[in-house]
Amino acid sequence: MARSQGAALDRKKLMADPVMVTTIVVLIAFLTLFILYPLAILLVDSFVGDGSFGFSIFKRIFAMPTFMRAITNTLKVGFVVGILSSLIGLLYAYVEVYVRLNKFAGGLFKVVSMLPVVSPPFVLSLSMIMLFGKAGVITRFLLHIYDNNVYGYWGIVIVQTLTFFPVCYMMLKGLLKNIDPSLEEAARDMGASRMKVFTSVTLPLMLPGLGNAFLVTFIESIADFANPMIIGGSYDTLATTIYLQITGAYDKAGAAAMAVVLLCITLVMFAVQKYYLEAKTAATLTGKASRARMLIEDRSVKIPLTILCSLGALFVIMMYICVPIGACFPTWGYKFFPLTGKWFAQVFTKYRGLKAFKDSFLLSLIASPITALLSMIISYLVVKRRFRAKGFIEAVSMLAMAVPGTVLGVGYIRGFSGGLFHTGILQGIYGTGLILIIVFVVRSLPTGTRSGISALRQIDKSIEESAYDMGADSFKVFMTVTLPLIKDSFLSGLVTAFVRSITAISAVILLVTPSYLLITVQINEFAEKGAFSLACAFATILIVITYSAVLLMNWVIKHFGTSKNLKEE
C-alpha cells in the first residue's frame, strides 16, 4: 500500500514538472523514430515488399542457395568464435587473477585488452593478409610459401577470435575477482588439487558468466561485417550477403527479409544473455572477497602459463604493429624494404584523406556529446524516476545493442529514403551528415546508458531531494547535482561514443554518400582493391586519433574527475 502510494506521488510530482515531461516525450519520440521505426519498416517490407501481404519474399530468399549457405556459415563461425574466445579469455583472466605475474606480463595483458577498443574492427584482417597471405611478409618473404590461402572460414575465425577474446577476458576477469577465495581455500584444505578446485568450485561459480561471455561474443561475431568482407573471400556470411543483396542485386525487399532473419537470431541470443544468464551471474557470485586471494607462486604452474599467455599477447600486439609497418612498405607483395612514408603523403595529397579525417572527426565529435548526454538522461530516468513509460525507454535504448549494424543500415534506407512511411516527411535527412550522426548516437547509446545506470545506483536519493526541497526544478537538479556526481561516467561515455563512432563501418557503409568521406569506408574500399599499404596508412592514423582520445579521457578523469575531487576532500 505504501509503495503504491509512493509511486502515485512520484508520478504526480513528475506530471507537475514540465521540463521532465517534455524530456520524456522527446526521448520516446527519438527512440521510436530512430530505433523502432526502421526495424518495423524492415518487418513490413519483408511481408509486403512484392505488393501483397505474405511470406513470398521469405520463400524466395530461403530458396536461394547463397542465403542458406550464408546462414549456415554465420552460425558455424559464431559458435566456433564464441567458444574459442571464451576459452582463451578464461585462460587470460584466470592467469591474471590467480597467478602472481611480473610487471612485464601484466603490462602485456593491459595492452591487449586496450587494442580492440582503440582500433578499427578490421585491422587484424589487414594484418593477417599482409603477414600470412599469398604475398605475405612471413609466408612469401621469409618462408617462401606461395600456395597458402588465409581467406575464407579459418581466416574469419582466427581474426574474430583475436579481436573478441579480449572482451571475454575483461568480462571474466571481473567475475573471477568477485569469487570469495575462502570457498576455494576450503577445498584445498580438504586435499583437492588445483585442477579439482577449478573444476568443482571455480568453474561452477562462474559458469553463467562464461555462458554470458560466449553469447556476447557470438552476437558480435554473427553481426560483424568488416572482417568477413575483407578476409572472407567467397565464404559468405549473413552480414556480407545483406550488403551485397542491396548494393549488388539492388533487391531492397530481399535485403530487408534477410536483415529480419539476422535480427531474429541476434535478438534471441540477446534475450537469453540479458534476461537469463545475467540474472544467474548476479545470483551466483558473492561480490567482494572477504580477504585477499593467495596467488599461485608454484613455478611449475606459474612459468608455463605466463609464457603461454605472454606469447599469445605478443602475437596479438605484433598483428597490430604490422599495420603501421605495412603502411611503410614501398610496394606491398613485391618489395617490402626499404620502408617509405610515401603512402602517408598520398593519403592527404592524392586520396582526399584530409576530407575523410575531417568528416569522420567532425561527425563523431558532434555525435559524442549528444550520445553521452542522452545516455545520462536515460540512466537518470530509469534509476531515479518512476513513470509508466520507464520500461519502454530502457528496453528500446538497450535494443540497439542487439541490432547488427548492417540491419540498422538497411532499416534506415527503407525507412527514410522515401520519408516516413513513404510520405516524404524527413526524407531530407537521408544522404546527409545528420543521418550518420543519428546512427552514431543510436549505436553508442546502450554502452553509455549501462555505464550511467551503474553510476547512478550508487548515489543516494536524499542528495537530489534536498535540492528539490530548496526549490530547484528537475533540469537544475540534473545539471548541478546529478551530472557533476557522475561526470566520470559522462566523460567515459563521451570518449567511448567518439571511439565507436569514428571506427564504425557496418551501418554507415550503406548510408554514406559521395558528399561525405569516412575513414573506415575508405579503409574498406582500399582493402577490397588490394591496396593494403594505403589501407594501413589510413588505419594507422585512425588508431593514433582514437588512442589519443582515450589517453585524453584518462587524463581528464584523473585530474578533474569525481574520484580526484573525493581524494582531495
Coordinates of C-alpha atoms in Angstrom, one line a residue, residues 38 55 58 73 127 133 189 196 215 235 246 346 348 372 381 417 448 495 521 542 550:
P38 CA 13.4 1.4 -39.0
F55 CA 5.7 -14.9 -46.9
F58 CA 10.9 -15.1 -47.3
N73 CA 28.3 -20.2 -42.4
S127 CA 47.5 -7.8 -40.7
G133 CA 48.5 -14.2 -47.3
D189 CA 42.5 -27.6 2.8
K196 CA 39.9 -30.4 -8.9
L215 CA 26.8 -15.3 -26.1
Y235 CA 32.9 -17.5 -47.7
I246 CA 21.2 -4.3 -51.6
Q346 CA 49.4 10.2 -50.7
F348 CA 46.4 13.5 -47.9
A372 CA 26.8 11.0 -23.6
L381 CA 15.1 8.5 -15.7
S417 CA 14.9 7.2 -48.4
G448 CA 26.7 4.9 -22.2
V495 CA 35.0 9.2 -25.4
V521 CA 34.8 3.3 -45.5
L542 CA 42.8 6.4 -37.2
V550 CA 41.4 7.5 -24.8

